[in-house]
Short mmCIF file of C-alpha atoms in Angstrom, two decimals:
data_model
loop_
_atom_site.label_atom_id
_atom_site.label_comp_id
_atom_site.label_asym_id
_atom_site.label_seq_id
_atom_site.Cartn_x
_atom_site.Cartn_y
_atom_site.Cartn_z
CA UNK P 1 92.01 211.57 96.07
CA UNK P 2 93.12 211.21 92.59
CA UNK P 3 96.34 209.68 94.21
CA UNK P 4 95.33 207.45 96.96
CA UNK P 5 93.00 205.83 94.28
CA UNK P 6 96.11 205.68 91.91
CA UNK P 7 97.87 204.13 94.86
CA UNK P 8 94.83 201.48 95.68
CA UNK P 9 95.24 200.36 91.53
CA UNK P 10 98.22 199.88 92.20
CA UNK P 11 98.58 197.64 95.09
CA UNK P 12 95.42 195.50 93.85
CA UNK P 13 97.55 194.78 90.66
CA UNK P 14 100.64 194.31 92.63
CA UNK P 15 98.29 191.49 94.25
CA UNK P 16 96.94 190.27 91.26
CA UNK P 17 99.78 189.59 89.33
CA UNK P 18 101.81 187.90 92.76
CA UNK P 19 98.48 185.58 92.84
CA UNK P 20 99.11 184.53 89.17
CA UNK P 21 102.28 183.86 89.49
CA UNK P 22 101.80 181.84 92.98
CA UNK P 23 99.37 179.75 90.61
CA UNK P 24 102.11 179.44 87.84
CA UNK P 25 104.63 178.23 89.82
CA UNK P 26 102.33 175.62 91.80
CA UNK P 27 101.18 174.10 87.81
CA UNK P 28 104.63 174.08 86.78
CA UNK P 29 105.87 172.21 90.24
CA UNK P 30 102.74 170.23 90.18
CA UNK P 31 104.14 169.30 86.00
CA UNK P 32 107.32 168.81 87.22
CA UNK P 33 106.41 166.04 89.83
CA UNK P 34 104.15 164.45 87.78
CA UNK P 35 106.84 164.06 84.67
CA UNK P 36 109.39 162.65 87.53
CA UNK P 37 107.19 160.01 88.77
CA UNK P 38 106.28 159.32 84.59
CA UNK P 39 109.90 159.06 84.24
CA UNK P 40 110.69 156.73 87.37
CA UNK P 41 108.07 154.15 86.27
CA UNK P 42 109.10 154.07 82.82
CA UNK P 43 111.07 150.73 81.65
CA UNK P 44 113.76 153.32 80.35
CA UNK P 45 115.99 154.49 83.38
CA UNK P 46 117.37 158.05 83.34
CA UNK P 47 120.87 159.11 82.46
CA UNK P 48 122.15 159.29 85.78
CA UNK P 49 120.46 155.67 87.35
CA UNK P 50 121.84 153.88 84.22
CA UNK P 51 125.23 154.92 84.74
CA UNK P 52 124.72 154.30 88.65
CA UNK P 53 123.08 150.90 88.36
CA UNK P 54 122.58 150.09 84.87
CA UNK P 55 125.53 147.32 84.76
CA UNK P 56 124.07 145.67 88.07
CA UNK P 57 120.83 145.78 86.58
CA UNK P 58 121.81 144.22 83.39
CA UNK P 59 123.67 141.69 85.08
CA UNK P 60 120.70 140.35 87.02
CA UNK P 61 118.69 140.35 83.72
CA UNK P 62 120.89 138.10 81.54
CA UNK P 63 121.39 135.74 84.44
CA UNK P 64 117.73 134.66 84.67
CA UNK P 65 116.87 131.08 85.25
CA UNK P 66 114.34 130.95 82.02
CA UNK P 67 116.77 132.79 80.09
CA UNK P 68 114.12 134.84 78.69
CA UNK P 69 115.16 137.69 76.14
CA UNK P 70 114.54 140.87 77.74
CA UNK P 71 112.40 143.66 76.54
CA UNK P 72 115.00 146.74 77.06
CA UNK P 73 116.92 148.41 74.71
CA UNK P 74 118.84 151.02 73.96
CA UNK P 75 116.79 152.66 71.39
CA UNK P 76 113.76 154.34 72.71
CA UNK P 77 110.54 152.24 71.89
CA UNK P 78 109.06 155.19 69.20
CA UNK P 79 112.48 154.57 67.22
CA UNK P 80 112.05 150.42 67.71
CA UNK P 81 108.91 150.29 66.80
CA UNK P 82 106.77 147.31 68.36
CA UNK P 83 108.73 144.56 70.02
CA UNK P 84 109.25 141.48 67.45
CA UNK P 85 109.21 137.48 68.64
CA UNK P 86 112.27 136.50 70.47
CA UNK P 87 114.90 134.42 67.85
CA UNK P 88 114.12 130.46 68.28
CA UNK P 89 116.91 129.19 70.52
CA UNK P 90 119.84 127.60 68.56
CA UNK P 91 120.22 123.66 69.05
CA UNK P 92 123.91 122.83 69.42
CA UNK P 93 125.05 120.03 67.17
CA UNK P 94 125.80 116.89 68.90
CA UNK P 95 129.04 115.31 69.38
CA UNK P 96 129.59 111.79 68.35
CA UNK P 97 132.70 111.26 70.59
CA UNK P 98 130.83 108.63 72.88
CA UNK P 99 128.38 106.90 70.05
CA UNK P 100 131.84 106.13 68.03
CA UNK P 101 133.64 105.13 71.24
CA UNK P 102 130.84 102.72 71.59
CA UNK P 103 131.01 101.61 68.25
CA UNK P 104 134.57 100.69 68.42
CA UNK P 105 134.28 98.94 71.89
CA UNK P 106 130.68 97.15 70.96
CA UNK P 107 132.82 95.46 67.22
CA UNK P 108 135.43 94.25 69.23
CA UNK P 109 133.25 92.70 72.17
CA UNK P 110 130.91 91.07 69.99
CA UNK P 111 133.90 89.44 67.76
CA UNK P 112 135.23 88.46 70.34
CA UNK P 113 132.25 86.87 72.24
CA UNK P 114 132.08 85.35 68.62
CA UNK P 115 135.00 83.72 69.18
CA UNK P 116 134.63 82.27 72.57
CA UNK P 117 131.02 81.13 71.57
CA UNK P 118 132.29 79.09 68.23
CA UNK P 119 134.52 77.51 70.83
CA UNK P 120 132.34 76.52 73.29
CA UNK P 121 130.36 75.24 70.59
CA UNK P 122 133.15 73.41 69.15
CA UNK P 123 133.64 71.63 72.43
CA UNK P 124 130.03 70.65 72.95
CA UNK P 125 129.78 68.98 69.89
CA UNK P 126 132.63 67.11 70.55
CA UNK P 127 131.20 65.63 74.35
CA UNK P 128 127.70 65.08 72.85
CA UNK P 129 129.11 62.71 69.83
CA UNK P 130 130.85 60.77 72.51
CA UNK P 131 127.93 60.71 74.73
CA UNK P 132 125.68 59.62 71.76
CA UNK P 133 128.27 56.83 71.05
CA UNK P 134 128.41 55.53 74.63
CA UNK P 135 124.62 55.90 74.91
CA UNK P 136 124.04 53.75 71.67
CA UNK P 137 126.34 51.08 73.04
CA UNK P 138 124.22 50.99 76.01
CA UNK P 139 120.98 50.64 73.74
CA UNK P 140 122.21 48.16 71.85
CA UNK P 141 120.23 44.78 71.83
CA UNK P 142 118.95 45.84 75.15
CA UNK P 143 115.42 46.63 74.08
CA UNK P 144 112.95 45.92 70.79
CA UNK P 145 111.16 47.39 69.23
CA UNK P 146 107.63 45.57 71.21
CA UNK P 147 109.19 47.42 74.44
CA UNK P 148 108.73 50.54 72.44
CA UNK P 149 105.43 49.55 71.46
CA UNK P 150 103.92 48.66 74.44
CA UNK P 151 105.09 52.41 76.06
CA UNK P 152 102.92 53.77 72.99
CA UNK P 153 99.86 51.92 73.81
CA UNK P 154 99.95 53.21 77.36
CA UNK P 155 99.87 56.76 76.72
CA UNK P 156 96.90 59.00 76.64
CA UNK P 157 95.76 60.09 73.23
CA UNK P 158 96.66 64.21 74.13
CA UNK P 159 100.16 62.38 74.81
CA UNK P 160 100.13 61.18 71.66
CA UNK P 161 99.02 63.68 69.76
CA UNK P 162 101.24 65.88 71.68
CA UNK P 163 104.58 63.56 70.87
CA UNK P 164 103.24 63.85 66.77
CA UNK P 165 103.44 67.44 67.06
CA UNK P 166 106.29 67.48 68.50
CA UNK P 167 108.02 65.42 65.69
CA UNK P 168 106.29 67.26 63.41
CA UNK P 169 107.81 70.35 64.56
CA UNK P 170 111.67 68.71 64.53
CA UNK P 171 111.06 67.35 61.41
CA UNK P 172 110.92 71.14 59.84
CA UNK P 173 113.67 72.35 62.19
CA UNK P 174 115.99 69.51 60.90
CA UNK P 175 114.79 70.46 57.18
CA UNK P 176 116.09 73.94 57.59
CA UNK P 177 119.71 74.82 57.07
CA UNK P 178 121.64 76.43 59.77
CA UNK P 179 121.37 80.02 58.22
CA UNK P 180 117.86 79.90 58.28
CA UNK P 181 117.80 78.24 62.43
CA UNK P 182 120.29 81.17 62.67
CA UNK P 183 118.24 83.89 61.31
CA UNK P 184 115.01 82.41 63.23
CA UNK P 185 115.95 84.07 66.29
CA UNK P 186 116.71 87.09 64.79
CA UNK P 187 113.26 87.12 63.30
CA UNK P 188 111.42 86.32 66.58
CA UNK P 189 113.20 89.20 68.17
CA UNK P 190 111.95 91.99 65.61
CA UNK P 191 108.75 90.39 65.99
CA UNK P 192 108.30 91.06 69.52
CA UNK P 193 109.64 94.40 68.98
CA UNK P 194 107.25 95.05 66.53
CA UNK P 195 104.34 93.99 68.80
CA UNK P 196 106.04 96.18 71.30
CA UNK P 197 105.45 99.58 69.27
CA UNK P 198 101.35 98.78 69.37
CA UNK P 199 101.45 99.02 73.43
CA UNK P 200 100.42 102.29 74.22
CA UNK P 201 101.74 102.87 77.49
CA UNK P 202 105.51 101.86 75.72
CA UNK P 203 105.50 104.28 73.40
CA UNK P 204 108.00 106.74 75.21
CA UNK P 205 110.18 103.80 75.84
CA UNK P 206 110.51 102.66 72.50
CA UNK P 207 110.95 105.87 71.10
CA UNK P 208 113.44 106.81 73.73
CA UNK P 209 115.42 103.57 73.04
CA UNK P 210 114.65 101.58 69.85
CA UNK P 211 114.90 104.59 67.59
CA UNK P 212 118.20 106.14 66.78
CA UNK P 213 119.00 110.24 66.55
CA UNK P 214 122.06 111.98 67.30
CA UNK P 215 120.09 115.04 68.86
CA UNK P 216 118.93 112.36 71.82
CA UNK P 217 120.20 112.50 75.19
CA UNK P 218 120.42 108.27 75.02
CA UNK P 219 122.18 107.91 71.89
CA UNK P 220 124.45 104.45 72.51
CA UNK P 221 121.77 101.45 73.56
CA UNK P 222 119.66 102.18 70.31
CA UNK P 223 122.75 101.57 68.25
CA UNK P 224 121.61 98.58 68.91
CA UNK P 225 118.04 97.75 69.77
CA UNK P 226 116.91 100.11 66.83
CA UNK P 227 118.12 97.33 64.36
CA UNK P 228 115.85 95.12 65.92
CA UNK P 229 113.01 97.63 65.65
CA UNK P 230 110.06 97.97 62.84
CA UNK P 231 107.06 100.20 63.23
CA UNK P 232 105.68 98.90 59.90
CA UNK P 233 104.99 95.57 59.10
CA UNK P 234 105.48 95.84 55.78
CA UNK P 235 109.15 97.09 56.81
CA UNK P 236 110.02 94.17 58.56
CA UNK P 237 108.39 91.45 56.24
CA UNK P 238 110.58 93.13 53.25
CA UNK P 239 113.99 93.20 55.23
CA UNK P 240 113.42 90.01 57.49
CA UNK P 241 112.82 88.12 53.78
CA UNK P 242 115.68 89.47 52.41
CA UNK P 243 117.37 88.01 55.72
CA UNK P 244 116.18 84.74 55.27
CA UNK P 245 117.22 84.85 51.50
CA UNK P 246 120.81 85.54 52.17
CA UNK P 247 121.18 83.71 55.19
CA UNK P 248 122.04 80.55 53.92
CA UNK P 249 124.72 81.66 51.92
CA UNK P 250 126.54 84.41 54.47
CA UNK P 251 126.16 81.69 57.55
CA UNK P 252 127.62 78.73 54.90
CA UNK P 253 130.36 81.47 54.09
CA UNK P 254 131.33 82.81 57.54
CA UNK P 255 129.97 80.13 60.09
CA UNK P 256 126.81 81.20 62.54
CA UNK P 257 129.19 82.29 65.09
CA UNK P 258 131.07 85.11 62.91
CA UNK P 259 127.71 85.62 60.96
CA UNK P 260 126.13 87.22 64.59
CA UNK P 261 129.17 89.01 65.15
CA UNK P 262 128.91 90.64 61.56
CA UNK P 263 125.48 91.01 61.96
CA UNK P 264 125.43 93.48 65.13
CA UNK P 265 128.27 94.99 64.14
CA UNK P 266 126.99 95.87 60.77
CA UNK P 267 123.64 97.51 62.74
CA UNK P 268 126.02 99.24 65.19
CA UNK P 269 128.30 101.07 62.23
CA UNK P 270 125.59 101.48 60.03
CA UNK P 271 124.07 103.90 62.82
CA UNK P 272 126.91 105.68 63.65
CA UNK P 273 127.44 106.38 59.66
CA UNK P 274 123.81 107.72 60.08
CA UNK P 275 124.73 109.94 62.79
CA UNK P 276 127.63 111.41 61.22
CA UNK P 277 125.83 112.28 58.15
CA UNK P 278 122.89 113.28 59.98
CA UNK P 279 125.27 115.55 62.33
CA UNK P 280 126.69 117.15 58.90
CA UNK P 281 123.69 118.16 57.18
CA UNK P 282 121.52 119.20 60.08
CA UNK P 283 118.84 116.60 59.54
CA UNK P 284 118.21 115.65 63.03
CA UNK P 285 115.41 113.19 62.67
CA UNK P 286 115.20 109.68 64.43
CA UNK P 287 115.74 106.31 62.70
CA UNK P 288 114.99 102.46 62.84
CA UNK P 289 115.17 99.25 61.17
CA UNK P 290 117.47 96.38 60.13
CA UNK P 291 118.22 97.53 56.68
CA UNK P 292 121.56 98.51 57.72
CA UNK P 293 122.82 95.14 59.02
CA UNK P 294 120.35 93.75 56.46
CA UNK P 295 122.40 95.34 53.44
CA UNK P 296 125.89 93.82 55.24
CA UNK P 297 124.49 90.45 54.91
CA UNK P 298 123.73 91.17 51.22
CA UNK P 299 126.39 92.93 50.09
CA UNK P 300 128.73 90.33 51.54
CA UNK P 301 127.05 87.37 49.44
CA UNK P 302 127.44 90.13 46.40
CA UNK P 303 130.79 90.69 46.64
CA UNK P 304 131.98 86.44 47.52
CA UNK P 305 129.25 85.21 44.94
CA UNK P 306 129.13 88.18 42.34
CA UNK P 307 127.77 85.71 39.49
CA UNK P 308 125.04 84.41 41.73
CA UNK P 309 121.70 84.50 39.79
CA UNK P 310 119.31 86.36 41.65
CA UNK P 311 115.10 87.26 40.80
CA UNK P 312 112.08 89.54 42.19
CA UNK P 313 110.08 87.54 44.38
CA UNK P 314 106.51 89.11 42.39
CA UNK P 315 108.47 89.03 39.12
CA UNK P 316 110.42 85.52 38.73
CA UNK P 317 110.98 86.00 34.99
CA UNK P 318 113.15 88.91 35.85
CA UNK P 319 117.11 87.84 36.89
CA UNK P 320 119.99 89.65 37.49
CA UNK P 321 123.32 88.73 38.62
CA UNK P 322 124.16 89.53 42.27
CA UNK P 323 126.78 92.12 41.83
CA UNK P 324 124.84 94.36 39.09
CA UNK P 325 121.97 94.38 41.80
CA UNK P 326 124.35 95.24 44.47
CA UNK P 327 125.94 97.88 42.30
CA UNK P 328 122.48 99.21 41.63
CA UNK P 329 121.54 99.36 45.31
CA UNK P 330 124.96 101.39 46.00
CA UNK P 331 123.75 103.76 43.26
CA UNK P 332 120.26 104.54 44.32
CA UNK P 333 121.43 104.95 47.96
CA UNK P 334 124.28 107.43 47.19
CA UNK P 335 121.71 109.14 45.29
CA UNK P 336 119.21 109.71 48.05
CA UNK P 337 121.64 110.87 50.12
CA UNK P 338 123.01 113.37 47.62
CA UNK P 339 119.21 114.57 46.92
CA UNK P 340 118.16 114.56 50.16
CA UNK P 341 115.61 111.87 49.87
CA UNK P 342 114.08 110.66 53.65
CA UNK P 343 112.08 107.76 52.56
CA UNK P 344 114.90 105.55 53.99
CA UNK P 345 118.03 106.35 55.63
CA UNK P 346 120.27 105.87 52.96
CA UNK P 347 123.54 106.52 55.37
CA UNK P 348 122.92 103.51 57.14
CA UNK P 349 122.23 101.68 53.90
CA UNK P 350 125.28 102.71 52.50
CA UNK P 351 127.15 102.50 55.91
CA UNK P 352 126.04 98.71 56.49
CA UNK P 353 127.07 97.98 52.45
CA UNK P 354 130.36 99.37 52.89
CA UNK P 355 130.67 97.46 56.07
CA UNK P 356 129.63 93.96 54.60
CA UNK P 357 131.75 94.83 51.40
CA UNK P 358 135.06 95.51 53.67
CA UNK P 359 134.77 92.86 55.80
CA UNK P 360 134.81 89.98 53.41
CA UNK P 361 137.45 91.55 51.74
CA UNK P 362 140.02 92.51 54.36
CA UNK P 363 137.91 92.32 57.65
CA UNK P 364 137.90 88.45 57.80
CA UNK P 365 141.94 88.14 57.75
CA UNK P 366 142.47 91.45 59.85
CA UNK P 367 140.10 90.27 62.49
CA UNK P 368 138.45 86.66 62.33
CA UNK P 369 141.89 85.12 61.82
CA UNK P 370 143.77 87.00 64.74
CA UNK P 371 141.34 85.37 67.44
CA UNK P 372 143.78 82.60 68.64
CA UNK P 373 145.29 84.47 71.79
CA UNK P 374 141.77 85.70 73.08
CA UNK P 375 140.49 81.82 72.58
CA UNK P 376 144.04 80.44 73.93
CA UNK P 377 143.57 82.84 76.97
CA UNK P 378 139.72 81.42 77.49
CA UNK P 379 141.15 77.88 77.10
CA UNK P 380 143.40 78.65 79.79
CA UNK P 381 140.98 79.86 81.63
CA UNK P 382 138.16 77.49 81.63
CA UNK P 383 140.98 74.44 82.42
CA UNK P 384 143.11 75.77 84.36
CA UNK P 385 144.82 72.15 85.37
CA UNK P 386 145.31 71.40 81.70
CA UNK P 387 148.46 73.26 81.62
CA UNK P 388 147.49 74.99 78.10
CA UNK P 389 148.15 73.29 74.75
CA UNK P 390 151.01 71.87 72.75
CA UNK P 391 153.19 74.61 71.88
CA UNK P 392 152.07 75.68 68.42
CA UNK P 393 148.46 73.73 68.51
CA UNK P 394 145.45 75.93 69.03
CA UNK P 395 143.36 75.34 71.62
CA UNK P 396 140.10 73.61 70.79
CA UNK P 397 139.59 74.97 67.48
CA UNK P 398 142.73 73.17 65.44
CA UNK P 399 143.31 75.73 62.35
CA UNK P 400 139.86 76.06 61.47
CA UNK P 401 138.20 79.11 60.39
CA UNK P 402 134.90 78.26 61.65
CA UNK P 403 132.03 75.90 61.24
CA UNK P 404 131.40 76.69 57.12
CA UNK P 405 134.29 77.67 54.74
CA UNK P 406 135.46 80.99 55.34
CA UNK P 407 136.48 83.13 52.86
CA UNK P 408 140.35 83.34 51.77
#
């Protein structure tokens, strides 16, 4: 009896512990499938998946269309630590292949259009004094002056009024000098430009094209429209009066034809100097004005007239000679641009100086002067039964350097 209980013990703890283990086994399985699935939705794959698939999988990452960073790495998030903000993308700095192309190929074409224009000009002047002579002889003793008196008295007063005005208005025009007629349409163009920038619904496109940057996808056109462009009033008024001051002289020195052609030249290099320097130091920031074809104009009067008495327009008792203000300008202009200073952009400043100092120097005989083929080719040209000119004669323009006295 003492046995077969012994023997009953023995198979009930036989039972007992088989039952315990049964349960061990199905925690540790039910563990281990629990840690696999853990481990198959984790953003880490395992050893053997990454060394299956971990280049595929990497490759479709880095060729994403947002080109986001991704959040994988190799160290195990406890050692990273929490993610950090992506690095701000890297702008590239912009060439200036095609904005100095442009600038090259926009000199030449308006120097030359220069040219053709003074000798179109030349050529009209010449048919209208013989028309006015043949018109005069026509006139004379044909009609008094009660003919001319009696037409009066049959006009309406508006007529008249409007006929006073009108005379009124040539009057003035005659009483400017051809600088200042030159310069007019100049400032009527920033002035519509100016009205321009207070139109709302053109504010993208004048940003887009009348201000000049080197990190813009249209970088050529405002070259040139952004030295017709003022957001500021008092910006304009200041370098339009400074315009008008100088224009006198630099149209009397280099003719209105040559004048234009320095003029949009001077805004064209001025700009690209702006680029350059703005490529170099990183400053990407947009630009606009006139000062840069503005300071051409002056600095060329500076440098032909350097004795030239010149004031302040709120402080007449205060005079200077041109080319110690010129010299003074240079200075404060390199200096900003050393400093840093963004008030203005002094690159352009110094650009369209540099420019306007050059060209009355050496520019005028290296460029101006060499125009004879292009107008003998236009001649040739426009009268085509002439048969050209007299073998050393210019065509049209007879050894002159333009309208005014150029400079030597």
């Amino acid at each position: 009896m003492q046995h077969s209980g012994s023997g009953r013990g023995f198979r009930q703890e036989v039972i007992t512990n088989m039952a315990w283990r049964g349960c061990v086994m199905k925690w540790a399985q039910t563990q281990f499938i629990r840690s696999t699935n853990t481990t198959s939705r984790s953003p880490r794959p395992n050893p053997c998946n990454q060394l299956r698939c971990g280049f595929r999988r990497e490759a479709k990452r880095t060729d994403s269309k947002k080109g986001n960073v991704t959040q994988e790495t190799n160290v195990s998030p406890s050692e990273a630590g929490a993610p950090g903000p992506p690095p701000p993308p890297r702008v590239p700095r912009p060439t200036l292949f095609k904005p100095l192309m442009f600038t090259v190929g926009f000199t030449g074409c308006s120097f030359g259009a220069a040219a053709i224009l003074q000798y179109e000009t030349l050529k009209s002047r010449v048919q209208s004094a013989k028309d006015e002579e043949e018109a005069e002889k026509l006139l004379q003793g044909s009609q008094d002056m009660t003919y001319w008196h009696d037409w009066w008295n049959q006009l309406s007063g508006f007529q008249q009024q409007l006929i006073l005005l009108m005379s009124m208005v040539d009057d003035f025009w005659s009483s400017l000098t051809e600088g200042q007629r030159t310069v007019t349409g100049i400032i009527a163009v920033n002035a519509v430009v100016l009205c321009c920038w207070r139109i709302p619904s053109m504010q993208r496109s004048m940003i887009k094209y009348f201000t000049s940057n080197p990190a813009s996808k249209t970088r050529c056109i405002p070259m040139v429209l952004s030295s017709f462009s003022h957001y500021s009033i008092i910006h304009m008024m200041a370098n339009m009066y400074v315009l008008w001051t100088f224009s006198s002289g630099i149209v009397s020195l280099l003719g209105k034809e040559q004048f234009l052609a320095v003029y949009l030249s001077a805004g064209v290099i001025s700009t690209m100097v702006s680029y350059t320097c703005k490529t170099v130091t990183g400053r990407l920031h947009p630009s606009l004005g006139a000062s840069g074809a503005v300071m051409a104009v002056l600095a060329a009067v500076c440098t032909k007239v350097p004795e030239a008495k010149l004031g302040i327009l709120f402080l007449p008792m205060v005079t200077f000679t041109a080319g110690s203000a010129l010299k003074a300008l240079i200075a404060i202009d390199t200096a900003g641009l050393i400093v840093g200073w963004r008030l203005f952009d002094h690159a352009a400043h110094l650009g369209g100086a540099l420019f306007g100092i050059w060209y009355v120097s050496y520019g005028h005989k290296l460029i101006w002067r060499k125009r004879e083929p292009l107008v003998k080719m236009w001649h040739d040209m426009r009268s085509p039964g002439a048969g050209g000119s007299r073998p050393g004669s210019r065509p049209g323009v007879s050894g002159s350097d333009g309208p005014g006295p150029g400079p030597q």
